[in-house]
């Protein structure tokens, strides 16, 4: 048999059995972010290719080999967004959101990178991100971390650890860069192809290598702390003080660099050891130079992005059970009852706006309808047969304990209300 058309490799369907967890995650994220005064921004999935080349950095994995870039019919080079910061900055500049303003923004949506698909790493994946503009001090850095901590708590996720580092400023990285080149040049034979290519272009990238064969060499490389400027040091200390006072545990990891070039000063990652190799669920940092780099006024900025695919996986592993079954399933026998059932269901929805009620459509024997009711996971089956119809009543069967009783039609809402949570 010919195989039908399949989805694109690394791009997943999220099936109905999984969407309740996704919705729960997205709703919780939204509630927590709104509680801190963050506003959502919605951005196009396609942008001009140059936007990503100039922000993420030419020598990064993303720009070198992972972007979905194509020429459209008008000859423009467009790219499916691999991340959300560049688009947020572009939109903010285009619409004048940054000048003399403080912004706390968040976004959510699919991102695209042509990576090697594996558990927790896909070619279409979903991120929620936050970007803040106009706040230079460590207070906002701390707020982002506190907000993510609150989100883990709201989601009931445990065992996430925080790693912090500071990357100083672009100016202070110049000296560090030279010493890194010196160090890696002295071990040139041990460098893999990517690292050799990056040695002079962007040696910091080598520190972010995911190649296990490189890890020993990287762990001996000079760390950045010795090169830090006073302002960056003070900023970092300020952040650590707030985190200490707020009781946030963290580990300073002097080799933490991130996969994009625009970061300066604070960088951080939330990591779990429960997802195997793909353990970073949230990563972010400052990008104070990015807006200026695009020709705007210097604007302090910080943000993070988290991987929803990985968070859903964590929620699943934690045994999170999200209520998705209906409260009741309405069974009707016979032509007259079937028609009446739809009207009755509307009356119930008027009376109980949050009632989750599925009406049997598509006929079927009692047996078939009960099977559907069971499969739906509904707590109650409401039965409208000929006899019930005649008596202006229904039978309600508790599908957990099998108890059944007759209820007048105008008392169904009250009956359900007493037994359900609203
Ligand atoms: P990693 O080191 O895991 O590749 P990254 O440094 O590329 O992550 P960012 O680009 O900062 O990460 O993205 C933020 C988060 O988005 C990551 O921590 C991760 O949770 C998620 N993420 C990134 N790439 C993917 C992917 N291909 N599939 C699923 N989730 C991803
Ligand atoms: Mg990556």
XYZ file of C-alpha atoms and ligand atoms in Angstrom:
454
model
C 0.000 0.000 0.000
C 1.323 3.431 -0.875
C 2.382 5.400 2.146
C 0.374 8.590 2.458
C 1.971 11.972 2.846
C 3.649 12.234 6.227
C 4.485 15.240 8.369
C 7.847 16.938 7.861
C 10.622 15.270 9.859
C 11.026 16.850 13.278
C 7.655 18.621 13.088
C 5.131 17.007 15.362
C 1.396 16.797 15.494
C 0.067 17.433 18.965
C -2.866 15.074 19.287
C -6.045 15.613 21.324
C -4.842 13.349 24.108
C -1.926 15.714 24.707
C -3.519 19.105 24.154
C -5.018 19.375 27.659
C -1.481 19.464 29.096
C -0.429 22.069 26.548
C -3.446 24.215 27.320
C -2.833 23.885 31.026
C 0.796 24.949 30.556
C -0.108 27.883 28.307
C -2.893 29.060 30.630
C -0.626 28.880 33.658
C 2.149 30.784 31.895
C -0.311 33.483 30.931
C -1.747 33.821 34.410
C 1.678 34.080 36.017
C 3.009 36.601 33.470
C -0.104 38.739 33.722
C 0.265 38.735 37.476
C 3.619 40.502 36.991
C 2.233 43.031 34.505
C 3.628 41.535 31.300
C 1.836 42.186 28.015
C 1.644 39.794 25.112
C 3.049 40.641 21.693
C 2.179 38.573 18.612
C 4.662 38.484 15.784
C 4.894 37.039 12.285
C 6.404 33.620 11.810
C 8.333 34.859 8.751
C 10.890 37.653 8.846
C 13.558 39.017 6.533
C 16.568 36.699 6.687
C 18.916 39.604 7.459
C 17.148 40.180 10.777
C 18.365 36.858 12.154
C 21.775 36.969 10.485
C 22.500 40.311 12.098
C 21.147 39.554 15.586
C 21.788 35.890 16.336
C 25.270 36.043 14.821
C 26.797 34.651 11.642
C 28.935 32.035 13.358
C 26.177 30.454 15.424
C 24.715 27.010 14.752
C 21.354 28.583 14.094
C 22.484 30.928 11.342
C 25.148 28.662 9.871
C 23.078 25.560 9.411
C 19.675 25.508 11.031
C 17.528 28.248 9.532
C 14.701 27.522 7.120
C 15.532 30.186 4.574
C 13.987 30.544 1.145
C 13.365 33.035 -1.558
C 9.728 33.968 -1.992
C 8.135 34.566 -5.368
C 9.138 38.209 -5.280
C 12.786 37.310 -4.756
C 12.989 38.317 -1.069
C 15.012 36.124 1.263
C 12.734 35.127 4.110
C 13.334 32.899 7.129
C 11.001 30.986 9.399
C 11.787 32.451 12.794
C 14.219 30.311 14.812
C 13.639 32.379 17.968
C 11.580 35.321 19.181
C 13.958 38.005 20.383
C 14.950 39.336 16.974
C 11.322 39.756 15.916
C 10.403 41.436 19.189
C 13.232 43.928 18.790
C 12.310 44.533 15.155
C 8.660 45.134 16.054
C 9.538 47.358 18.999
C 11.761 49.548 16.840
C 9.286 49.641 13.982
C 6.433 50.737 16.261
C 8.355 53.000 18.587
C 7.917 50.926 21.724
C 11.350 51.558 23.148
C 12.120 55.246 23.279
C 11.919 56.455 26.897
C 9.649 53.582 27.729
C 9.662 50.562 29.900
C 8.266 47.440 28.299
C 7.556 44.028 29.730
C 6.552 41.805 26.824
C 5.926 38.121 26.295
C 5.213 35.950 23.273
C 4.355 32.395 22.498
C 4.509 30.313 19.370
C 6.317 27.914 17.070
C 10.000 28.310 16.197
C 11.899 26.507 13.456
C 15.424 25.143 13.431
C 16.729 22.382 11.230
C 18.467 20.480 14.013
C 18.905 16.732 14.340
C 15.565 15.615 15.749
C 15.712 13.669 19.003
C 13.781 13.598 22.256
C 13.295 17.216 23.348
C 14.808 18.618 20.142
C 12.558 19.177 17.170
C 12.546 21.183 13.960
C 9.303 22.889 14.846
C 9.160 23.508 18.574
C 7.274 25.906 20.794
C 8.617 28.666 22.927
C 7.237 31.114 25.388
C 9.526 34.071 25.744
C 9.748 37.281 27.712
C 11.593 40.430 26.668
C 11.982 43.529 28.834
C 13.249 46.883 27.655
C 14.377 50.086 29.298
C 15.582 48.730 32.650
C 19.361 48.759 33.116
C 19.745 47.461 36.680
C 19.783 43.953 38.126
C 16.293 44.361 39.596
C 14.602 43.309 36.371
C 17.066 40.430 35.930
C 15.972 39.220 39.350
C 12.291 39.729 38.547
C 12.567 37.457 35.521
C 14.154 34.747 37.597
C 11.601 35.134 40.393
C 8.799 34.981 37.856
C 10.114 31.766 36.343
C 10.519 30.284 39.809
C 6.889 31.130 40.508
C 5.887 29.503 37.239
C 7.627 26.227 38.145
C 5.797 26.322 41.456
C 2.440 27.012 39.828
C 3.051 24.080 37.490
C 4.091 21.827 40.354
C 7.501 21.207 38.762
C 10.316 20.318 41.079
C 14.010 19.699 40.664
C 14.803 22.564 38.306
C 18.131 24.215 39.042
C 19.325 27.665 38.109
C 22.699 28.410 36.541
C 23.951 31.958 36.297
C 26.829 33.698 34.661
C 27.824 37.117 33.446
C 29.335 37.729 30.032
C 30.390 41.313 30.701
C 30.191 43.762 27.852
C 31.261 43.471 24.240
C 34.267 45.682 25.034
C 35.462 43.568 27.922
C 35.053 40.423 25.882
C 37.720 41.595 23.439
C 40.588 40.662 25.753
C 38.953 37.437 26.786
C 38.437 36.600 23.154
C 42.139 37.005 22.442
C 43.099 34.736 25.301
C 40.558 32.140 24.229
C 42.008 32.154 20.720
C 45.453 31.723 22.217
C 44.292 28.829 24.402
C 42.391 26.967 21.690
C 45.143 27.594 19.116
C 47.576 25.856 21.446
C 45.279 22.796 21.288
C 44.370 23.022 17.649
C 44.610 19.276 17.046
C 41.903 18.662 19.631
C 39.415 21.008 17.953
C 36.540 19.630 15.923
C 35.618 21.081 12.529
C 33.057 23.570 13.866
C 35.483 24.830 16.473
C 38.317 25.238 13.997
C 36.069 27.320 11.805
C 35.002 29.439 14.780
C 38.424 29.835 16.300
C 39.021 33.279 14.832
C 35.506 34.221 13.863
C 33.867 33.679 17.226
C 35.874 31.688 19.784
C 33.248 32.107 22.529
C 31.017 29.859 20.463
C 33.452 27.002 21.053
C 32.514 27.086 24.744
C 28.928 26.291 23.760
C 29.902 23.192 21.774
C 27.607 20.237 22.367
C 30.296 17.804 21.143
C 31.284 15.566 24.099
C 34.744 15.125 22.569
C 35.318 18.822 23.170
C 34.219 18.954 26.780
C 37.580 18.219 28.451
C 39.304 20.946 26.466
C 36.492 23.385 27.193
C 36.515 22.683 30.898
C 40.167 23.770 31.053
C 39.629 26.940 29.034
C 40.128 30.319 30.713
C 36.940 31.611 32.315
C 35.608 35.076 31.929
C 35.595 36.251 35.548
C 39.172 37.553 35.458
C 38.338 39.910 32.585
C 35.129 41.375 33.972
C 34.661 45.136 34.109
C 33.536 46.790 37.348
C 30.091 47.700 36.098
C 29.334 44.112 35.061
C 30.712 42.805 38.339
C 28.519 45.180 40.334
C 25.509 44.283 38.239
C 26.068 40.597 38.812
C 26.595 41.064 42.551
C 23.406 43.097 42.696
C 21.481 40.292 41.075
C 22.966 37.669 43.375
C 22.049 39.769 46.434
C 18.397 39.960 45.441
C 18.289 36.243 44.681
C 19.904 35.470 48.041
C 17.364 37.638 49.855
C 14.500 36.002 47.979
C 15.825 32.545 48.789
C 16.525 31.514 45.201
C 19.182 28.816 44.967
C 21.601 29.145 42.041
C 24.924 27.949 40.834
C 27.383 30.325 39.209
C 28.704 28.542 36.138
C 31.585 30.584 34.683
C 31.422 28.583 31.433
C 27.772 29.220 30.728
C 27.498 30.899 27.352
C 24.386 30.843 25.254
C 23.732 29.806 21.688
C 23.179 33.335 20.394
C 25.642 36.184 20.075
C 23.619 39.101 21.370
C 23.984 38.448 25.094
C 25.901 40.652 27.534
C 26.128 40.734 31.332
C 23.623 38.343 32.919
C 22.916 34.966 31.339
C 20.994 32.145 32.994
C 19.504 28.740 32.376
C 17.027 26.581 34.233
C 18.076 22.971 33.926
C 16.627 19.611 34.816
C 18.335 16.232 34.914
C 15.057 14.474 34.115
C 15.098 14.953 30.350
C 18.385 13.349 29.396
C 20.657 15.385 27.149
C 18.042 18.057 26.425
C 17.962 19.395 29.969
C 17.638 23.141 29.480
C 14.016 24.196 29.792
C 14.575 27.944 29.951
C 17.451 30.177 28.977
C 17.987 33.866 28.728
C 20.043 36.885 29.453
C 20.750 40.546 28.804
C 21.160 41.912 25.321
C 21.869 45.566 26.044
C 23.633 46.155 22.735
C 21.145 44.673 20.298
C 18.894 47.643 19.615
C 21.846 49.940 19.075
C 23.327 47.315 16.793
C 20.186 47.678 14.674
C 20.590 51.444 14.541
C 18.349 52.349 17.477
C 19.195 54.273 20.622
C 21.062 52.303 23.290
C 18.327 50.427 25.163
C 18.885 48.046 28.043
C 17.131 44.748 27.446
C 16.816 41.315 28.983
C 14.749 38.270 28.186
C 14.438 34.528 28.229
C 12.774 31.778 26.259
C 11.537 28.439 27.441
C 10.858 25.281 25.511
C 7.243 24.219 25.872
C 7.850 20.785 24.343
C 10.307 20.012 27.117
C 8.066 21.451 29.824
C 5.132 19.333 28.620
C 7.407 16.302 28.807
C 8.313 17.229 32.389
C 4.660 17.689 33.293
C 3.874 14.265 31.860
C 6.709 12.672 33.796
C 5.545 14.349 36.992
C 2.223 12.546 36.552
C 0.308 15.780 36.127
C -3.298 14.907 35.491
C -5.203 17.664 33.789
C -8.947 17.485 33.849
C -10.223 17.234 30.308
C -13.139 14.780 30.476
C -16.685 16.103 30.165
C -18.959 16.307 33.167
C -21.823 14.630 31.403
C -22.730 12.810 28.215
C -26.264 13.119 26.945
C -27.730 9.947 25.480
C -30.973 10.015 23.499
C -32.993 7.124 22.137
C -35.331 7.576 19.199
C -35.979 10.364 16.761
C -38.066 12.597 19.014
C -35.690 12.305 21.947
C -32.659 13.013 19.738
C -34.150 16.303 18.598
C -35.217 17.228 22.110
C -31.743 16.356 23.455
C -30.063 19.181 21.560
C -32.600 21.675 22.891
C -32.295 20.335 26.422
C -28.494 20.575 26.193
C -28.749 24.248 25.229
C -31.016 24.919 28.217
C -28.487 23.244 30.512
C -25.655 25.318 29.032
C -27.696 28.470 29.634
C -28.138 27.481 33.253
C -24.586 26.204 33.836
C -22.222 28.130 31.545
C -19.188 26.091 32.597
C -20.829 22.704 32.246
C -18.839 20.358 30.044
C -21.553 18.479 28.269
C -21.260 16.254 25.227
C -24.415 15.456 23.303
C -24.560 12.171 21.471
C -24.706 12.878 17.767
C -24.789 10.226 15.090
C -27.495 8.022 16.660
C -26.502 4.557 17.841
C -28.030 1.868 20.044
C -28.124 2.354 23.820
C -25.129 0.113 24.029
C -23.140 2.100 21.462
C -24.073 5.401 23.098
C -23.068 4.160 26.539
C -19.788 2.986 25.095
C -19.155 6.503 23.755
C -20.132 7.987 27.110
C -17.629 5.732 28.879
C -14.925 6.491 26.361
C -15.438 10.219 26.785
C -14.538 9.849 30.443
C -17.724 11.650 31.492
C -18.784 11.380 35.087
C -22.523 11.190 34.341
C -24.642 9.823 31.526
C -27.874 11.742 31.115
C -30.407 9.519 29.398
C -33.372 10.711 27.441
C -35.444 7.725 26.322
C -39.052 7.538 25.260
C -40.328 7.052 28.753
C -38.252 9.924 30.150
C -39.436 12.108 27.297
C -43.034 11.401 28.160
C -42.486 12.194 31.861
C -40.468 15.382 31.080
C -37.569 13.873 32.955
C -34.230 12.174 32.348
C -32.346 9.349 33.991
C -28.893 10.200 35.243
C -26.394 7.440 35.695
C -23.211 7.901 37.680
C -20.697 6.182 35.442
C -18.335 5.583 38.347
C -20.605 3.672 40.684
C -23.425 2.720 38.310
C -26.136 4.365 40.451
C -29.014 5.678 38.420
C -31.906 7.945 39.281
C -34.757 9.788 37.605
C -34.567 13.615 37.611
C -37.146 16.082 36.311
C -35.840 18.043 33.334
C -36.132 21.396 35.087
C -34.121 20.058 38.009
C -31.148 18.682 36.105
C -29.098 21.852 36.479
C -29.600 21.961 40.234
C -28.885 18.246 40.492
C -25.576 18.630 38.597
C -24.630 21.797 40.401
C -24.858 20.041 43.728
C -22.517 17.297 42.590
C -20.026 19.157 40.401
C -17.624 21.798 41.570
C -19.495 24.838 40.369
P 19.883 24.045 23.551
O 21.172 24.300 24.231
O 19.031 23.013 24.252
O 20.007 23.832 22.090
P 19.486 26.796 23.041
O 20.646 27.369 23.726
O 19.521 26.616 21.578
O 19.081 25.395 23.715
P 17.550 28.908 23.118
O 17.738 29.164 21.695
O 17.906 29.944 24.100
O 18.224 27.545 23.547
O 16.041 28.464 23.352
C 15.451 28.491 24.646
C 14.795 27.168 24.959
O 14.014 26.698 23.878
C 15.765 26.045 25.219
O 16.228 26.085 26.533
C 14.902 24.828 24.988
O 14.096 24.554 26.115
C 14.027 25.275 23.855
N 14.557 24.780 22.567
C 15.559 25.294 21.825
N 15.736 24.589 20.703
C 14.813 23.590 20.733
C 14.464 22.514 19.847
N 15.090 22.344 18.688
N 13.460 21.683 20.205
C 12.797 21.855 21.370
N 13.069 22.844 22.239
C 14.065 23.703 21.931
Mg 20.379 25.054 20.430
